PDB file of C-alpha atoms in Angstrom:
ATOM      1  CA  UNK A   1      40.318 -23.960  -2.677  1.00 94.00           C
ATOM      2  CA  UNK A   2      41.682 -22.744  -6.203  1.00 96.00           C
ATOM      3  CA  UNK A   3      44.795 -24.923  -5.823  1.00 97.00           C
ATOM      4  CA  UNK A   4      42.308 -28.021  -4.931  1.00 97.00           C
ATOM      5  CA  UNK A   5      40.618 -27.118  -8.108  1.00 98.00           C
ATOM      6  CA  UNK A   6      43.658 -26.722 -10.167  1.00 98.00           C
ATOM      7  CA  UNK A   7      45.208 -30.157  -8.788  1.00 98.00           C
ATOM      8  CA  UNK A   8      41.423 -32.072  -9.728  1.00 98.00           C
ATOM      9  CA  UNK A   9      42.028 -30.678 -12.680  1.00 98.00           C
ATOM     10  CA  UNK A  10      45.390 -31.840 -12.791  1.00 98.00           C
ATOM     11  CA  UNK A  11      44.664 -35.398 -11.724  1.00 98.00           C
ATOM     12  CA  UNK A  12      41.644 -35.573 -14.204  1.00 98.00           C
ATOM     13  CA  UNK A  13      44.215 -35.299 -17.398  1.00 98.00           C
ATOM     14  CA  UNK A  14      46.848 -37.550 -15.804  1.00 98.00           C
ATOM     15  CA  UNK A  15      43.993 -39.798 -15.531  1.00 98.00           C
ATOM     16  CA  UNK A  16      42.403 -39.544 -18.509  1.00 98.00           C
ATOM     17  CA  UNK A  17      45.905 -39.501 -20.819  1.00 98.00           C
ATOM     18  CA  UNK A  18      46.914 -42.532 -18.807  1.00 98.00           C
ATOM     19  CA  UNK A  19      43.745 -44.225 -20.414  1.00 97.00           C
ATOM     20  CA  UNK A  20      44.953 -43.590 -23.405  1.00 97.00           C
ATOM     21  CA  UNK A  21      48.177 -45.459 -22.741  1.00 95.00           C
ATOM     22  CA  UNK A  22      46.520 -48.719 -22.007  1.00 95.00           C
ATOM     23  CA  UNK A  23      45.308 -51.724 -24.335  1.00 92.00           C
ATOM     24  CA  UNK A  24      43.590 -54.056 -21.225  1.00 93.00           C
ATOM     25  CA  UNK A  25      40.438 -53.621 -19.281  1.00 90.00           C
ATOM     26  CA  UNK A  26      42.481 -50.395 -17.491  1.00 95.00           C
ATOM     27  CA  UNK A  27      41.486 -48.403 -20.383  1.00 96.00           C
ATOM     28  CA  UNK A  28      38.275 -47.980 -19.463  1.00 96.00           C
ATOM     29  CA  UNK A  29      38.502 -48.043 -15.839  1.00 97.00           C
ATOM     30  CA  UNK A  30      40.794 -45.038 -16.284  1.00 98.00           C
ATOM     31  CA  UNK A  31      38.124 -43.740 -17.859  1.00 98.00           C
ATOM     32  CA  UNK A  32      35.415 -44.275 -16.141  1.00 98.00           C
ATOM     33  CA  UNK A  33      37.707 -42.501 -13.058  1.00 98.00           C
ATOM     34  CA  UNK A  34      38.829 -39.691 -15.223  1.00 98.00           C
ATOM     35  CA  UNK A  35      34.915 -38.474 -15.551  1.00 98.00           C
ATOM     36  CA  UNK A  36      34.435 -39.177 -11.595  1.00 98.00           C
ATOM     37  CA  UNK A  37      37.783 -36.721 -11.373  1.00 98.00           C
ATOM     38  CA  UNK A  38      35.876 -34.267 -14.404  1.00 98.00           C
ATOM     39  CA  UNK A  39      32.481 -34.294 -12.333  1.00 98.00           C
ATOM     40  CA  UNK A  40      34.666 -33.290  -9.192  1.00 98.00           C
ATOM     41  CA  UNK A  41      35.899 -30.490 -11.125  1.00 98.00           C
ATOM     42  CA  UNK A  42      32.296 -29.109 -12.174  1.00 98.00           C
ATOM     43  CA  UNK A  43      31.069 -29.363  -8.736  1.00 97.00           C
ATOM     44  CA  UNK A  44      34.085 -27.412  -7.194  1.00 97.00           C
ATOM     45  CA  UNK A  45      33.506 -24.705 -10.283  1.00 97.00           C
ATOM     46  CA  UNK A  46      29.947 -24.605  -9.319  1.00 96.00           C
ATOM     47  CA  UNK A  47      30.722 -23.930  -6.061  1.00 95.00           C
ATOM     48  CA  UNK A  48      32.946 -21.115  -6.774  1.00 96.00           C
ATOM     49  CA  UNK A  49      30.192 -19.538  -8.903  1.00 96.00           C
ATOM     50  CA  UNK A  50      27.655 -19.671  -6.293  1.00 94.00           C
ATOM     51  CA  UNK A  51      30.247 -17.896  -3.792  1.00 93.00           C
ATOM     52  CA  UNK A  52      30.940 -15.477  -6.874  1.00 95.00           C
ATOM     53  CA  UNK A  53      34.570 -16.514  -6.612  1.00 95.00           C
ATOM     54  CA  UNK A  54      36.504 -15.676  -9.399  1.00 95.00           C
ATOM     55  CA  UNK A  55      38.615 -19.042 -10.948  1.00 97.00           C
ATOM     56  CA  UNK A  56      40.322 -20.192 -13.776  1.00 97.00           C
ATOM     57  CA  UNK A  57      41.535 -23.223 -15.873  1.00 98.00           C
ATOM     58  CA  UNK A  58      45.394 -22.805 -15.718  1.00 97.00           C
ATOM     59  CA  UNK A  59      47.131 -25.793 -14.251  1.00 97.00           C
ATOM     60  CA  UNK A  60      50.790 -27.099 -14.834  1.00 96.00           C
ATOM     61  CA  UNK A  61      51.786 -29.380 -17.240  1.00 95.00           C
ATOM     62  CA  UNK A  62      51.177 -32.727 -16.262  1.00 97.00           C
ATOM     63  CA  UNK A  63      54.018 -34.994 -17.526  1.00 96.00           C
ATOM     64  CA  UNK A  64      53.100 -38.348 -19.060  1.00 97.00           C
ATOM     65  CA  UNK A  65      55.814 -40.188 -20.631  1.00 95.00           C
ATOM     66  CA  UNK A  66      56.837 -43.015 -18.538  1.00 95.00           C
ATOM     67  CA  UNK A  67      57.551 -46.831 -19.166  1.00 94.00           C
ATOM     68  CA  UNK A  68      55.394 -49.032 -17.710  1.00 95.00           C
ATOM     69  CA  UNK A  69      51.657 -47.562 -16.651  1.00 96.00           C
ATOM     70  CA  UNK A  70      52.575 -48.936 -12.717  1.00 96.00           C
ATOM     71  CA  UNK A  71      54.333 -45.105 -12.975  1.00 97.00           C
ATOM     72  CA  UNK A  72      52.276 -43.599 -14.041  1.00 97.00           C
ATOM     73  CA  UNK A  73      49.067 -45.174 -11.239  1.00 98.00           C
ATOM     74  CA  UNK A  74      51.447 -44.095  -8.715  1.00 98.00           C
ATOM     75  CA  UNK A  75      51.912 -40.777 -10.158  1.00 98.00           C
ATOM     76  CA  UNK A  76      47.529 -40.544 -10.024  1.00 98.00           C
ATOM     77  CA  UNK A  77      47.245 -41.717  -6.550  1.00 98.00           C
ATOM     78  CA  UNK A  78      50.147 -39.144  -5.373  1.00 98.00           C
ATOM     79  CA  UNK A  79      48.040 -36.991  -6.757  1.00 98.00           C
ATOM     80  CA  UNK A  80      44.637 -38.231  -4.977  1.00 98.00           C
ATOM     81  CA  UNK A  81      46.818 -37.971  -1.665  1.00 98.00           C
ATOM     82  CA  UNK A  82      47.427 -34.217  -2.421  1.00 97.00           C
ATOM     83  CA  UNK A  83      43.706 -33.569  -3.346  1.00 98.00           C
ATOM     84  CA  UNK A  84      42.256 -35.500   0.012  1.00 98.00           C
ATOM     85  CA  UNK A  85      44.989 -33.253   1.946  1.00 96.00           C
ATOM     86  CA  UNK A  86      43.237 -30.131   0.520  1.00 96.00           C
ATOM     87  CA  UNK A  87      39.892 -30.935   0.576  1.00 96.00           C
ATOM     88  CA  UNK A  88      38.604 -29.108   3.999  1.00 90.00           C
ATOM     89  CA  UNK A  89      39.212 -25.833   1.963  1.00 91.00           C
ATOM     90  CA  UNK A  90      35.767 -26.804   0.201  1.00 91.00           C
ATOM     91  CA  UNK A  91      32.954 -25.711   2.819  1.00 90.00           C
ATOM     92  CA  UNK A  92      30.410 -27.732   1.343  1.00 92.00           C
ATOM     93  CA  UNK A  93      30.479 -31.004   3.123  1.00 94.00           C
ATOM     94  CA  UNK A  94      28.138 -32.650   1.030  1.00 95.00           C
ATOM     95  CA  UNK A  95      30.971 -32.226  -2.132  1.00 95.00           C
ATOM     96  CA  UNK A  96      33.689 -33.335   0.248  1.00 95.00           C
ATOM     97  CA  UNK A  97      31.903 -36.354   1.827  1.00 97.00           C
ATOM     98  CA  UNK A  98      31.419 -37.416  -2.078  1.00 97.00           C
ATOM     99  CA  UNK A  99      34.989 -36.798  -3.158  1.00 98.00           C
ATOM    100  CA  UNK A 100      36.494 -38.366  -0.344  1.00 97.00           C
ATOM    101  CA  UNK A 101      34.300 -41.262  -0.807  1.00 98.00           C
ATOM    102  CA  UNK A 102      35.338 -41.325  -4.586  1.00 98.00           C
ATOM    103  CA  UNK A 103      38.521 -40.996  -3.913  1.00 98.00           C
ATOM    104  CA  UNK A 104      39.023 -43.527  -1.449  1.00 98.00           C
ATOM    105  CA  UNK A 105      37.326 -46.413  -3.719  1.00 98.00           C
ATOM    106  CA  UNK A 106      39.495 -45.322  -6.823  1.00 98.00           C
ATOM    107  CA  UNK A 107      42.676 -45.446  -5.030  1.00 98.00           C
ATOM    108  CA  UNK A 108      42.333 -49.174  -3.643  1.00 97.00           C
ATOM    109  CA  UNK A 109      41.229 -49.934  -7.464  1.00 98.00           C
ATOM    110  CA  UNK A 110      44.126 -48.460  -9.115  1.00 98.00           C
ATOM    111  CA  UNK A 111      46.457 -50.607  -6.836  1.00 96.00           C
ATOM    112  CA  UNK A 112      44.873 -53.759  -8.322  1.00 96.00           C
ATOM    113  CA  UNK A 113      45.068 -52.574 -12.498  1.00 96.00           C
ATOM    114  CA  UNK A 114      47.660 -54.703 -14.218  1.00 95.00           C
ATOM    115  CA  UNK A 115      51.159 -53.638 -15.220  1.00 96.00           C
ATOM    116  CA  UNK A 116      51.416 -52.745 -18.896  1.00 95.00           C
ATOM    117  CA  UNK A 117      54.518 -51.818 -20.976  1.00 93.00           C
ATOM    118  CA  UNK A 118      53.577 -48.661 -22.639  1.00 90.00           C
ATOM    119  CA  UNK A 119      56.982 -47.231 -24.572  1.00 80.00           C
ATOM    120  CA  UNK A 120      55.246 -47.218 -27.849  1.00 88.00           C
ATOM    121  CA  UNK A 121      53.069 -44.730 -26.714  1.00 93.00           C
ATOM    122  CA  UNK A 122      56.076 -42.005 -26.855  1.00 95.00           C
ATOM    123  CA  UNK A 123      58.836 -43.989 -29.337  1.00 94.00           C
ATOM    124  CA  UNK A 124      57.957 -41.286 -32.011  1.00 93.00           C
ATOM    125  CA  UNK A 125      57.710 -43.592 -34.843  1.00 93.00           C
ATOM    126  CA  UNK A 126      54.786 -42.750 -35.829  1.00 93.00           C
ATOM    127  CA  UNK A 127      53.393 -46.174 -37.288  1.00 89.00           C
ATOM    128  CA  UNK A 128      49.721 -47.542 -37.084  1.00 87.00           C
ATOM    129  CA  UNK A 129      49.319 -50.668 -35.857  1.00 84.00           C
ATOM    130  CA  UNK A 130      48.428 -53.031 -39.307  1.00 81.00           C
ATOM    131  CA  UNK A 131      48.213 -49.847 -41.600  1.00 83.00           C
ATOM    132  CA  UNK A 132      51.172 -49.016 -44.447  1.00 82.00           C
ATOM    133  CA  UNK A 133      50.988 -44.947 -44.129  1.00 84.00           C
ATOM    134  CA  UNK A 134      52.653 -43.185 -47.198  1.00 84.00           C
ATOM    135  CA  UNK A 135      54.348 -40.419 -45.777  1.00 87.00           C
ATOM    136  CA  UNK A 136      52.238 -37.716 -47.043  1.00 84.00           C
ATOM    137  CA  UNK A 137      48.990 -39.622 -45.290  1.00 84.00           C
ATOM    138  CA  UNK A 138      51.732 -40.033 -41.822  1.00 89.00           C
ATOM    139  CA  UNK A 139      52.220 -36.279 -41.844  1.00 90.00           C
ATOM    140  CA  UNK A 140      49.267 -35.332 -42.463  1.00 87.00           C
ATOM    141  CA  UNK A 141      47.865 -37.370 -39.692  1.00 90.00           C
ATOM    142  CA  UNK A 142      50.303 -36.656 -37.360  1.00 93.00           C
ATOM    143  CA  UNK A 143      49.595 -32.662 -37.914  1.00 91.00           C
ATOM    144  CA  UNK A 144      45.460 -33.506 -37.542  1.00 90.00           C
ATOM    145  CA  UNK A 145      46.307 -35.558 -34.515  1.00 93.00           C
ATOM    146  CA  UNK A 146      48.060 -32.638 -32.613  1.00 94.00           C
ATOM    147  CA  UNK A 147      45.843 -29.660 -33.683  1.00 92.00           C
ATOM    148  CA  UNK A 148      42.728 -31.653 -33.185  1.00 92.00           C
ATOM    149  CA  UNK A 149      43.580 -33.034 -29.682  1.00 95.00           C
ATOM    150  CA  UNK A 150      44.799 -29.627 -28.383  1.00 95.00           C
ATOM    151  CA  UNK A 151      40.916 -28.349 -30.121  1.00 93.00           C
ATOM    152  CA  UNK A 152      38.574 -30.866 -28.291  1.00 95.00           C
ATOM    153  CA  UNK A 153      40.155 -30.256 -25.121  1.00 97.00           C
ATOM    154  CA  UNK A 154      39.672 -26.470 -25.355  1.00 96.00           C
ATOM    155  CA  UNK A 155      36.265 -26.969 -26.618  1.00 95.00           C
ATOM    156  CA  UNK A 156      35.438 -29.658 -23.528  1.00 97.00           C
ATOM    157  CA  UNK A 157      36.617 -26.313 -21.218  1.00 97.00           C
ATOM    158  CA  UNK A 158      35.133 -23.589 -23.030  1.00 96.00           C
ATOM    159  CA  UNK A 159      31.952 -25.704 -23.108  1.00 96.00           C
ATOM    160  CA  UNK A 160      32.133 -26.253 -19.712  1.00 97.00           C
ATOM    161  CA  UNK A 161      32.665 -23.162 -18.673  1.00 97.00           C
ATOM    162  CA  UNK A 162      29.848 -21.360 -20.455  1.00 96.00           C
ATOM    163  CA  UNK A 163      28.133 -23.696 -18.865  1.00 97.00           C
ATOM    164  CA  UNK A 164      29.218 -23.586 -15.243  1.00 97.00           C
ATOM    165  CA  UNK A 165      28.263 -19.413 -15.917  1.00 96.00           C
ATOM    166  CA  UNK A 166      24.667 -19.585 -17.708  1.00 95.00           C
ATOM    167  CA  UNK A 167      21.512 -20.558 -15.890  1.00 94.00           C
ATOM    168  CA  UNK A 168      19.658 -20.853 -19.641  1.00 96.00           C
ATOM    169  CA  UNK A 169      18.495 -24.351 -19.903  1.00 97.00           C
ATOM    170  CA  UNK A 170      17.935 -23.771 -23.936  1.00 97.00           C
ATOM    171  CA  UNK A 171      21.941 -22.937 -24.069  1.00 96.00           C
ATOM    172  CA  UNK A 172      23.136 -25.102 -21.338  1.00 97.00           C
ATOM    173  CA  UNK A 173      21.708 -28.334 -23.011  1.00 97.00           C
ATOM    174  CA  UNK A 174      23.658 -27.646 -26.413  1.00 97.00           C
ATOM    175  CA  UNK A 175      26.753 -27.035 -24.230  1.00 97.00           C
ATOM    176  CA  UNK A 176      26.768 -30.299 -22.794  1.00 97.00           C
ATOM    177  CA  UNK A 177      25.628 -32.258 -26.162  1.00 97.00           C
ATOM    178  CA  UNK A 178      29.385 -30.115 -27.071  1.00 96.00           C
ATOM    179  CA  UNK A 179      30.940 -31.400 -24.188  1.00 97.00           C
ATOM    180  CA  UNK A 180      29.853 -34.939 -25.079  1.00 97.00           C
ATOM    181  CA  UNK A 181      30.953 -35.109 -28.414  1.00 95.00           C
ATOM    182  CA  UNK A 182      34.382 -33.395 -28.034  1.00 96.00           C
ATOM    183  CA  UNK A 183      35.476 -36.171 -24.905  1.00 97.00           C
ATOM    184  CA  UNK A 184      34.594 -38.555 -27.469  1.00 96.00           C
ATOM    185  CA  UNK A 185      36.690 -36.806 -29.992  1.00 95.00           C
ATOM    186  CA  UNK A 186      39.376 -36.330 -27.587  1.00 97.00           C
ATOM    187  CA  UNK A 187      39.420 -40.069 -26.619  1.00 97.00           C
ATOM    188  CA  UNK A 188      39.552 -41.280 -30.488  1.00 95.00           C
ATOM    189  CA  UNK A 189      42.210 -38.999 -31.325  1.00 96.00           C
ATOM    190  CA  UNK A 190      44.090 -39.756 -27.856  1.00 97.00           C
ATOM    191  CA  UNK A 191      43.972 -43.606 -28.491  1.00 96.00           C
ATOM    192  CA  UNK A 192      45.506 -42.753 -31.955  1.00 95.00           C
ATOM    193  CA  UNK A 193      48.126 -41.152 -30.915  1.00 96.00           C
ATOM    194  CA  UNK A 194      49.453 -43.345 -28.779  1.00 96.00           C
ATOM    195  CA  UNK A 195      48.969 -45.739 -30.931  1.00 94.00           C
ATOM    196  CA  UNK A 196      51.822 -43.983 -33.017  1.00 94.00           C
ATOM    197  CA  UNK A 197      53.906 -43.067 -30.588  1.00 96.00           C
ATOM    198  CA  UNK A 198      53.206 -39.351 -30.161  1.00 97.00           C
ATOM    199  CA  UNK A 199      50.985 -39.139 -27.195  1.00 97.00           C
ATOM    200  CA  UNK A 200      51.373 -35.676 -25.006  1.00 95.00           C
ATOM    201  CA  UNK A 201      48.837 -33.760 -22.894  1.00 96.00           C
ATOM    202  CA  UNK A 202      47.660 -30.145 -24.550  1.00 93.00           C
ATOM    203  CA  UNK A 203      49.114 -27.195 -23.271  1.00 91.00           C
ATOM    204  CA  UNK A 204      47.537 -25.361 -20.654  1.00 92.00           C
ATOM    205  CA  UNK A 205      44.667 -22.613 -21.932  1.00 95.00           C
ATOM    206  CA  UNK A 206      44.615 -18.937 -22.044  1.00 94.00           C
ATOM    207  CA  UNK A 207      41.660 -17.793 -19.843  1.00 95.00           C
ATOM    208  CA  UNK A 208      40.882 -15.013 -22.913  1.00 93.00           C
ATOM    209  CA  UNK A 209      39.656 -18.372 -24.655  1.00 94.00           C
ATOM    210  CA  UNK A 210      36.649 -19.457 -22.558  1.00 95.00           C
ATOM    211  CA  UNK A 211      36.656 -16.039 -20.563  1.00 95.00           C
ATOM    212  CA  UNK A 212      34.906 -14.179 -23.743  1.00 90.00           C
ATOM    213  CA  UNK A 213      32.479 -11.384 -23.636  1.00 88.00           C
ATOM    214  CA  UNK A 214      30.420 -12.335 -27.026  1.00 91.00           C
ATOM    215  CA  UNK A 215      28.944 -15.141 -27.140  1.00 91.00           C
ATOM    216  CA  UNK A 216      27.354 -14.636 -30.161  1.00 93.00           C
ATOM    217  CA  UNK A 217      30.417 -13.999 -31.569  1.00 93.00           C
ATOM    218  CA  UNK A 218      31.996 -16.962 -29.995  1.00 92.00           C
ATOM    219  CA  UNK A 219      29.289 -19.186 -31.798  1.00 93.00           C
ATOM    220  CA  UNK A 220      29.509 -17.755 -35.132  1.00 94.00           C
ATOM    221  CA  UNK A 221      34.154 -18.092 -34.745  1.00 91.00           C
ATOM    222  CA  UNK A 222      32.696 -21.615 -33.444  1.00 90.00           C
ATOM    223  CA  UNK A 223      30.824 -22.176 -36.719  1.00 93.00           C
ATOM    224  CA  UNK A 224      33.893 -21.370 -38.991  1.00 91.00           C
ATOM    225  CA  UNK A 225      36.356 -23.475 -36.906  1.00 87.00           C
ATOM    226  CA  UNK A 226      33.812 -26.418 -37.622  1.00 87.00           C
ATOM    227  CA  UNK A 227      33.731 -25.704 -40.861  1.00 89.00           C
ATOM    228  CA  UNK A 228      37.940 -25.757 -41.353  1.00 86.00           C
ATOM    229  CA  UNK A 229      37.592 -28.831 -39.272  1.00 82.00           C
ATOM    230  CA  UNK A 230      35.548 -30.832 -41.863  1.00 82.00           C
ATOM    231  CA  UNK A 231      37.378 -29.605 -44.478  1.00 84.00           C
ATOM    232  CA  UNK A 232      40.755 -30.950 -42.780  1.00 82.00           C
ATOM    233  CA  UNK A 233      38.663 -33.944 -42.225  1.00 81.00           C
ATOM    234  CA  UNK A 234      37.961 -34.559 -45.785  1.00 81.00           C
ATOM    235  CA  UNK A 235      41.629 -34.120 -46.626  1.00 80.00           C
ATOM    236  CA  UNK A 236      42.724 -36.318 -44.409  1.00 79.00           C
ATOM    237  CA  UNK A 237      39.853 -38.783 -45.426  1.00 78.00           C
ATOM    238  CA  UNK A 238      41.586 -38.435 -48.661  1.00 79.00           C
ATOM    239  CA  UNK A 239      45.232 -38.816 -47.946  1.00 76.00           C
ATOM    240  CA  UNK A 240      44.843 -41.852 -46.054  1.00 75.00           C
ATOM    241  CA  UNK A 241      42.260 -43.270 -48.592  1.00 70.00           C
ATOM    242  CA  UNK A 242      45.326 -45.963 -50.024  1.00 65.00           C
ATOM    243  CA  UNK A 243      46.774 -46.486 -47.144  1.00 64.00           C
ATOM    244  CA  UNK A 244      43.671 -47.680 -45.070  1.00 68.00           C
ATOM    245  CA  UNK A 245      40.218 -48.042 -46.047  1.00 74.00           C
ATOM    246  CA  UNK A 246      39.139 -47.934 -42.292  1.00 75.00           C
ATOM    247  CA  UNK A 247      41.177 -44.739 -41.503  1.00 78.00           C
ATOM    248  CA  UNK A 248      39.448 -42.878 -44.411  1.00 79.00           C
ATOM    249  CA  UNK A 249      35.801 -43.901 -43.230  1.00 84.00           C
ATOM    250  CA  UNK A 250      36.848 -42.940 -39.621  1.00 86.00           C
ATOM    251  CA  UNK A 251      37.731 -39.519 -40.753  1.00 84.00           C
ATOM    252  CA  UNK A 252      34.795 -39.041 -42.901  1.00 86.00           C
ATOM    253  CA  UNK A 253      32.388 -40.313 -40.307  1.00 90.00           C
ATOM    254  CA  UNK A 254      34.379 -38.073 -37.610  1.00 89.00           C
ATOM    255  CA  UNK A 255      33.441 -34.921 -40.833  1.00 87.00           C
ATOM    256  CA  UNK A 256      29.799 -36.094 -40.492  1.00 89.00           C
ATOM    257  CA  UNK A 257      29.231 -35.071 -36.865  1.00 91.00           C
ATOM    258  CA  UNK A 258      30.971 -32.018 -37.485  1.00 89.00           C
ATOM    259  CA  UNK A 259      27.963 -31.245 -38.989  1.00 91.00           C
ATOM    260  CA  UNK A 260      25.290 -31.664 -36.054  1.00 93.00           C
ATOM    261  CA  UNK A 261      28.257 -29.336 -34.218  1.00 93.00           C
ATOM    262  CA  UNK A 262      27.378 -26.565 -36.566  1.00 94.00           C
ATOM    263  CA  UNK A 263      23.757 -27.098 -36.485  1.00 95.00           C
ATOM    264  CA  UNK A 264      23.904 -26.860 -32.456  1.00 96.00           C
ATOM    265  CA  UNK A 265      25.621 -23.735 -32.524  1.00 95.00           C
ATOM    266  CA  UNK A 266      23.415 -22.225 -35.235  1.00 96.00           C
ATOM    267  CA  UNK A 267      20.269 -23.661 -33.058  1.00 96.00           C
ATOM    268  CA  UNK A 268      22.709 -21.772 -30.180  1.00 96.00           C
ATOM    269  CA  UNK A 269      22.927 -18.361 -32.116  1.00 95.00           C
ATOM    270  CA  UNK A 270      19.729 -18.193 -33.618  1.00 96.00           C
ATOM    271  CA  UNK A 271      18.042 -18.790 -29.610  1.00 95.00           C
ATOM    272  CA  UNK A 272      20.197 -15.960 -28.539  1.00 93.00           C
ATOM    273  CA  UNK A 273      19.515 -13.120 -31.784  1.00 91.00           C
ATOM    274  CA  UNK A 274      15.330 -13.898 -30.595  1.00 92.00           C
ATOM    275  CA  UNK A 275      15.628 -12.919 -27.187  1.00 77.00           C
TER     276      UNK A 275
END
């Protein structure tokens, strides 16, 4: 059962960073199959908290840097094969009949998704498509791109998992608003990265970083790393200013709703210091 869950887990990146490869109609089929493969995940992490069975979040890396996106669909339905094989370990049939069923449909749709070239995706020459960077404004955004990627997929997991472990409504509901917000993050900043040629898939996380005792404290560390992330924001905002009108109003509207982030998480802490 936890090597099912790490291999969903697995096959919901590959998924998902395969998206970000594409510029046809797959892109958002892979999408739209990468949060199938994410709801599979929170329904085999719910089931391990109802059992009270211990789990975690560490998987292997999941390499991504192929030639043509034909690879890498093969490489996602391999990986749908090895999840169907392990799917009797889950005793719920009800989550099984659904998966298989899921997993069925997606892997006769992935077969039909047109071949793409996607080398730029990993030629490391960092250039925007139609934008003149300076190189302070490409370094600058290359730095952002990496930090911030790695950062919404840890928040999309530590989210998750405070949610997956809380039966508050109140809390819950701000968690998932958090969850919402950092896929979209993580999409944006994905797409841009490819885009320059530096696409990779974040390292895997240390379970002391959505395993914590305080969640107080977690909100108000929460609060500050918002805080450093609008300021980065607005520096970036301004080093790209010159170079592309549209990058620095991206940035500044990406600062903006770094803002309702902190207000959740003050909405968050102030629930919790009234019980």
């Amino acid at each position: 059962m936890k090597i099912l869950f790490k291999e969903v887990h697995e096959l919901w990146l590959a998924t998902q960073f395969t998206g970000f490869m594409s510029k046809t109609q797959s892109r958002p089929e892979l999408y739209e199959y990468a949060n199938i493969f994410f709801k599979h995940l929170t329904w085999l992490e719910n089931d391990f908290v109802k059992n009270e069975i211990s789990y975690d979040y560490n998987v292997n890396h999941v390499p991504i840097k192929v030639t043509h996106i034909s690879h890498m669909i093969n490489n996602i339905i391999a990986r749908i094969i090895a999840v169907e094989e392990k799917l009797k370990s889950c005793k719920d049939g009800d989550i099984t009949f659904r998966m298989q069923s899921d997993l069925t449909y997606i892997k006769s749709a992935l077969e039909k998704l047109p071949e793409e070239e996607v080398a730029p995706a990993f030629d490391t020459k960092r250039v925007y498509p139609n934008v003149e960077l300076s190189e302070e404004a490409r370094d600058a955004l290359t730095l952002f791109l990496f930090e911030e990627s790695y950062k919404e997929y840890e928040l999309i997991m530590v989210y998750n998992y405070s949610k997956a472990n809380s039966n508050d409504a109140f809390l819950n509901r701000i968690f998932q608003i958090l969850i919402d917000e950092s896929f979209f993050h993580l999409r944006s900043f994905g797409q841009m990265m490819a885009d320059m040629g530096i696409l990779g898939v974040p390292r895997s996380l240390m379970e002391e970083i959505y395993k914590f005792d305080d969640l107080e404290q977690f909100l108000k560390d929460g609060i500050q790393e918002e805080i450093g992330a609008k300021e980065e924001c607005k520096k970036l905002a301004a080093a790209v200013s010159d170079s592309s009108e549209h990058f620095a109003s991206f940035f500044t509207f990406i600062n903006n709703q770094e803002n309702y982030h902190i207000a959740l998480m003050e909405e968050a802490l102030a629930y919790i210091n009234s019980k």
